[in-house]
PDB file of C-alpha atoms in Angstrom:
ATOM      1  CA  MET G 602      16.364  18.801 -11.019  1.00 59.00           C
ATOM      2  CA  GLY G 603      13.290  19.108 -13.239  1.00 78.00           C
ATOM      3  CA  ILE G 604      11.050  16.470 -14.691  1.00 87.00           C
ATOM      4  CA  ILE G 605      12.659  14.585 -17.581  1.00 88.00           C
ATOM      5  CA  GLN G 606      10.410  14.281 -20.661  1.00 92.00           C
ATOM      6  CA  ALA G 607      11.416  10.684 -21.390  1.00 92.00           C
ATOM      7  CA  GLU G 608      10.763   7.113 -20.349  1.00 94.00           C
ATOM      8  CA  PRO G 609      13.169   5.822 -17.698  1.00 94.00           C
ATOM      9  CA  ALA G 610      15.442   2.987 -18.821  1.00 95.00           C
ATOM     10  CA  ASN G 611      14.197   0.831 -15.938  1.00 96.00           C
ATOM     11  CA  ILE G 612      10.450   1.455 -16.483  1.00 96.00           C
ATOM     12  CA  GLU G 613       9.570  -2.265 -16.327  1.00 97.00           C
ATOM     13  CA  GLU G 614      11.392  -2.634 -13.004  1.00 97.00           C
ATOM     14  CA  LEU G 615       9.608   0.465 -11.655  1.00 97.00           C
ATOM     15  CA  LYS G 616       6.271  -0.910 -12.859  1.00 97.00           C
ATOM     16  CA  ILE G 617       6.885  -4.156 -10.953  1.00 98.00           C
ATOM     17  CA  LYS G 618       7.914  -2.224  -7.823  1.00 98.00           C
ATOM     18  CA  ALA G 619       4.837   0.014  -8.082  1.00 97.00           C
ATOM     19  CA  ASN G 620       2.585  -3.068  -8.281  1.00 97.00           C
ATOM     20  CA  THR G 621       4.125  -4.753  -5.225  1.00 96.00           C
ATOM     21  CA  LYS G 622       1.255  -5.113  -2.766  1.00 93.00           C
ATOM     22  CA  ASP G 623       3.231  -6.401   0.201  1.00 94.00           C
ATOM     23  CA  ASN G 624       5.757  -3.583   0.681  1.00 96.00           C
ATOM     24  CA  TRP G 625       4.620   0.036   0.778  1.00 97.00           C
ATOM     25  CA  GLU G 626       8.215   1.310   1.017  1.00 97.00           C
ATOM     26  CA  THR G 627       9.047  -0.313  -2.339  1.00 98.00           C
ATOM     27  CA  ARG G 628       5.979   1.317  -3.916  1.00 98.00           C
ATOM     28  CA  LEU G 629       6.898   4.691  -2.412  1.00 98.00           C
ATOM     29  CA  ALA G 630      10.461   4.435  -3.772  1.00 98.00           C
ATOM     30  CA  ALA G 631       9.049   3.604  -7.223  1.00 98.00           C
ATOM     31  CA  VAL G 632       6.716   6.621  -7.042  1.00 98.00           C
ATOM     32  CA  ASN G 633       9.596   8.905  -6.084  1.00 97.00           C
ATOM     33  CA  GLU G 634      11.641   7.692  -9.051  1.00 97.00           C
ATOM     34  CA  LEU G 635       8.705   7.808 -11.494  1.00 97.00           C
ATOM     35  CA  ALA G 636       8.027  11.397 -10.417  1.00 97.00           C
ATOM     36  CA  ASN G 637      11.216  12.418 -12.234  1.00 97.00           C
ATOM     37  CA  TYR G 638      10.033  11.100 -15.626  1.00 96.00           C
ATOM     38  CA  ASP G 639       7.084  12.412 -17.604  1.00 96.00           C
ATOM     39  CA  CYS G 640       6.047   9.683 -20.037  1.00 95.00           C
ATOM     40  CA  GLN G 641       2.814   7.840 -20.748  1.00 96.00           C
ATOM     41  CA  LYS G 642       3.747   4.794 -18.642  1.00 96.00           C
ATOM     42  CA  SER G 643       4.859   6.782 -15.591  1.00 96.00           C
ATOM     43  CA  ARG G 644       1.718   8.954 -15.813  1.00 96.00           C
ATOM     44  CA  TYR G 645      -0.450   5.813 -15.931  1.00 96.00           C
ATOM     45  CA  ILE G 646       1.288   4.176 -12.958  1.00 97.00           C
ATOM     46  CA  LEU G 647       1.190   7.368 -10.873  1.00 97.00           C
ATOM     47  CA  THR G 648      -2.493   7.941 -11.665  1.00 95.00           C
ATOM     48  CA  LYS G 649      -3.346   4.367 -10.698  1.00 95.00           C
ATOM     49  CA  LEU G 650      -1.494   4.621  -7.376  1.00 96.00           C
ATOM     50  CA  ALA G 651      -2.901   8.097  -6.657  1.00 94.00           C
ATOM     51  CA  SER G 652      -6.434   6.803  -6.982  1.00 91.00           C
ATOM     52  CA  SER G 653      -6.253   3.309  -5.526  1.00 91.00           C
ATOM     53  CA  ASP G 654      -3.306   2.662  -3.188  1.00 94.00           C
ATOM     54  CA  ARG G 655      -4.364   1.781   0.356  1.00 93.00           C
ATOM     55  CA  VAL G 656      -1.262   3.246   2.006  1.00 94.00           C
ATOM     56  CA  PHE G 657      -1.836   6.982   2.293  1.00 94.00           C
ATOM     57  CA  ALA G 658       1.857   7.944   2.022  1.00 95.00           C
ATOM     58  CA  VAL G 659       2.104   6.185  -1.362  1.00 96.00           C
ATOM     59  CA  LYS G 660      -1.238   7.572  -2.519  1.00 95.00           C
ATOM     60  CA  GLU G 661      -0.289  11.125  -1.532  1.00 95.00           C
ATOM     61  CA  ALA G 662       3.176  10.970  -3.139  1.00 97.00           C
ATOM     62  CA  ALA G 663       1.694   9.589  -6.368  1.00 96.00           C
ATOM     63  CA  PHE G 664      -1.010  12.269  -6.342  1.00 95.00           C
ATOM     64  CA  ASN G 665       1.533  15.065  -5.864  1.00 96.00           C
ATOM     65  CA  ALA G 666       3.780  13.689  -8.621  1.00 96.00           C
ATOM     66  CA  ALA G 667       0.870  13.291 -11.044  1.00 94.00           C
ATOM     67  CA  GLN G 668      -0.387  16.762 -10.209  1.00 93.00           C
ATOM     68  CA  ALA G 669       3.079  18.238 -10.869  1.00 93.00           C
ATOM     69  CA  MET G 670       2.962  16.634 -14.331  1.00 93.00           C
ATOM     70  CA  GLY G 671      -0.493  18.066 -14.975  1.00 91.00           C
ATOM     71  CA  VAL G 672      -2.100  14.636 -15.233  1.00 89.00           C
ATOM     72  CA  THR G 673      -5.863  14.630 -15.729  1.00 84.00           C
ATOM     73  CA  LYS G 674      -8.412  11.851 -15.579  1.00 82.00           C
ATOM     74  CA  LYS G 675     -11.151  12.084 -18.212  1.00 80.00           C
ATOM     75  CA  GLY G 676     -10.179  15.701 -18.807  1.00 79.00           C
ATOM     76  CA  LEU G 677     -10.508  16.700 -15.158  1.00 80.00           C
ATOM     77  CA  PRO G 678      -7.672  17.264 -12.694  1.00 81.00           C
ATOM     78  CA  LEU G 679      -7.030  14.451 -10.229  1.00 83.00           C
ATOM     79  CA  VAL G 680      -8.822  14.801  -6.918  1.00 83.00           C
ATOM     80  CA  ALA G 681      -7.106  13.884  -3.665  1.00 79.00           C
ATOM     81  CA  LYS G 682      -9.377  11.453  -1.868  1.00 78.00           C
ATOM     82  CA  ARG G 683      -9.470  11.297   1.885  1.00 76.00           C
ATOM     83  CA  LYS G 684      -7.512   8.688   3.763  1.00 79.00           C
ATOM     84  CA  ASP G 685      -9.240   5.298   3.570  1.00 80.00           C
ATOM     85  CA  ILE G 686      -7.423   2.025   4.178  1.00 86.00           C
ATOM     86  CA  GLY G 687     -10.266   0.039   2.625  1.00 86.00           C
ATOM     87  CA  TYR G 688     -10.647  -2.505   5.424  1.00 92.00           C
ATOM     88  CA  SER G 689     -13.424  -2.831   7.984  1.00 92.00           C
ATOM     89  CA  SER G 690     -13.311  -4.506  11.378  1.00 92.00           C
ATOM     90  CA  LYS G 691     -15.114  -7.488   9.798  1.00 94.00           C
ATOM     91  CA  ASP G 692     -12.256  -7.857   7.296  1.00 96.00           C
ATOM     92  CA  PHE G 693      -9.705  -7.933  10.121  1.00 96.00           C
ATOM     93  CA  ALA G 694     -11.763 -10.418  12.141  1.00 95.00           C
ATOM     94  CA  LYS G 695     -12.110 -12.728   9.135  1.00 97.00           C
ATOM     95  CA  VAL G 696      -8.360 -12.741   8.427  1.00 97.00           C
ATOM     96  CA  PHE G 697      -7.430 -13.048  12.112  1.00 96.00           C
ATOM     97  CA  LYS G 698      -9.784 -16.022  12.546  1.00 96.00           C
ATOM     98  CA  ARG G 699      -8.277 -17.689   9.496  1.00 97.00           C
ATOM     99  CA  VAL G 700      -4.736 -17.158  10.824  1.00 97.00           C
ATOM    100  CA  LYS G 701      -5.792 -18.494  14.227  1.00 95.00           C
ATOM    101  CA  ARG G 702      -7.380 -21.553  12.573  1.00 95.00           C
ATOM    102  CA  ASP G 703      -4.413 -22.151  10.248  1.00 96.00           C
ATOM    103  CA  THR G 704      -1.910 -22.011  13.100  1.00 95.00           C
ATOM    104  CA  GLN G 705      -4.203 -23.896  15.531  1.00 94.00           C
ATOM    105  CA  MET G 706      -3.300 -21.292  18.111  1.00 90.00           C
ATOM    106  CA  GLU G 707      -4.930 -21.215  21.564  1.00 87.00           C
ATOM    107  CA  GLU G 708      -2.719 -18.474  23.029  1.00 92.00           C
ATOM    108  CA  LEU G 709      -1.255 -15.692  20.902  1.00 94.00           C
ATOM    109  CA  ASP G 710       2.301 -16.352  19.714  1.00 96.00           C
ATOM    110  CA  LEU G 711       3.071 -13.015  18.069  1.00 96.00           C
ATOM    111  CA  ALA G 712       5.958 -14.189  15.871  1.00 97.00           C
ATOM    112  CA  VAL G 713       4.027 -17.177  14.496  1.00 97.00           C
ATOM    113  CA  PHE G 714       0.883 -15.090  14.062  1.00 97.00           C
ATOM    114  CA  LYS G 715       2.699 -12.317  12.163  1.00 97.00           C
ATOM    115  CA  LYS G 716       4.382 -14.825   9.848  1.00 97.00           C
ATOM    116  CA  GLN G 717       1.065 -16.515   9.001  1.00 97.00           C
ATOM    117  CA  PHE G 718      -0.749 -13.145   8.741  1.00 97.00           C
ATOM    118  CA  GLN G 719       1.800 -12.059   6.136  1.00 96.00           C
ATOM    119  CA  ILE G 720       1.167 -15.275   4.165  1.00 96.00           C
ATOM    120  CA  VAL G 721      -2.643 -15.137   4.401  1.00 97.00           C
ATOM    121  CA  SER G 722      -3.089 -11.437   3.606  1.00 97.00           C
ATOM    122  CA  PRO G 723       0.162  -9.714   2.595  1.00 97.00           C
ATOM    123  CA  GLU G 724      -1.568  -6.518   1.443  1.00 95.00           C
ATOM    124  CA  MET G 725      -3.527  -6.107   4.693  1.00 96.00           C
ATOM    125  CA  TYR G 726      -0.352  -6.836   6.667  1.00 97.00           C
ATOM    126  CA  ASP G 727       1.533  -4.169   4.712  1.00 96.00           C
ATOM    127  CA  VAL G 728      -1.209  -1.537   5.038  1.00 95.00           C
ATOM    128  CA  MET G 729      -1.639  -2.075   8.766  1.00 96.00           C
ATOM    129  CA  GLN G 730       2.104  -2.182   9.374  1.00 96.00           C
ATOM    130  CA  TYR G 731       2.257   1.301   7.817  1.00 95.00           C
ATOM    131  CA  GLU G 732      -0.861   2.561   9.636  1.00 94.00           C
ATOM    132  CA  GLU G 733       0.085   1.281  13.091  1.00 95.00           C
ATOM    133  CA  GLN G 734       3.881   1.661  12.727  1.00 94.00           C
ATOM    134  CA  GLU G 735       5.486   1.057  16.155  1.00 96.00           C
ATOM    135  CA  LYS G 736       2.096   0.081  17.640  1.00 97.00           C
ATOM    136  CA  PHE G 737       1.665  -2.765  15.117  1.00 97.00           C
ATOM    137  CA  ASP G 738       2.349  -5.585  17.607  1.00 97.00           C
ATOM    138  CA  LEU G 739       0.034  -3.973  20.159  1.00 97.00           C
ATOM    139  CA  TRP G 740      -2.704  -3.667  17.513  1.00 96.00           C
ATOM    140  CA  ILE G 741      -2.340  -7.363  16.615  1.00 97.00           C
ATOM    141  CA  SER G 742      -2.533  -8.364  20.289  1.00 96.00           C
ATOM    142  CA  ALA G 743      -5.621  -6.226  20.917  1.00 96.00           C
ATOM    143  CA  SER G 744      -7.360  -7.410  17.747  1.00 95.00           C
ATOM    144  CA  TYR G 745      -6.562 -11.036  18.583  1.00 94.00           C
ATOM    145  CA  ALA G 746      -7.935 -10.591  22.105  1.00 93.00           C
ATOM    146  CA  ASN G 747     -11.206  -9.244  20.656  1.00 91.00           C
ATOM    147  CA  LEU G 748     -11.849 -12.327  18.514  1.00 87.00           C
ATOM    148  CA  SER G 749     -15.046 -14.059  19.552  1.00 65.00           C
TER     149      SER G 749
END
């Protein structure tokens, strides 16, 4: 199936899904659907995600879709940037300390910590859940243990 030269009927729904910061899978599904439609709105959304999403799978899919449509930015073709999650160890420490303080936790309770982490920083939670995948719980435990 080729790219349809029209606006999808559910463009507003796709726009909302593409702007969801706490679920990379929802954004990726929106990118995959937007890739089938070549219109001004889908081009804009794909370009935005290709240049600024913190989850590399979403960024890469948006880049490939925009490139297939021949999207340019200021007259130049889009450039695939290297993988960068946009968080430093200081950012993690700051959020982890806040979660620890908010939960008044002495010992790590993973379930409680994850729930509060998702409330405090849903975008960071989402990005790191994608990055660490099955090692996510281990990463949380190790990062928590390294808090000073």
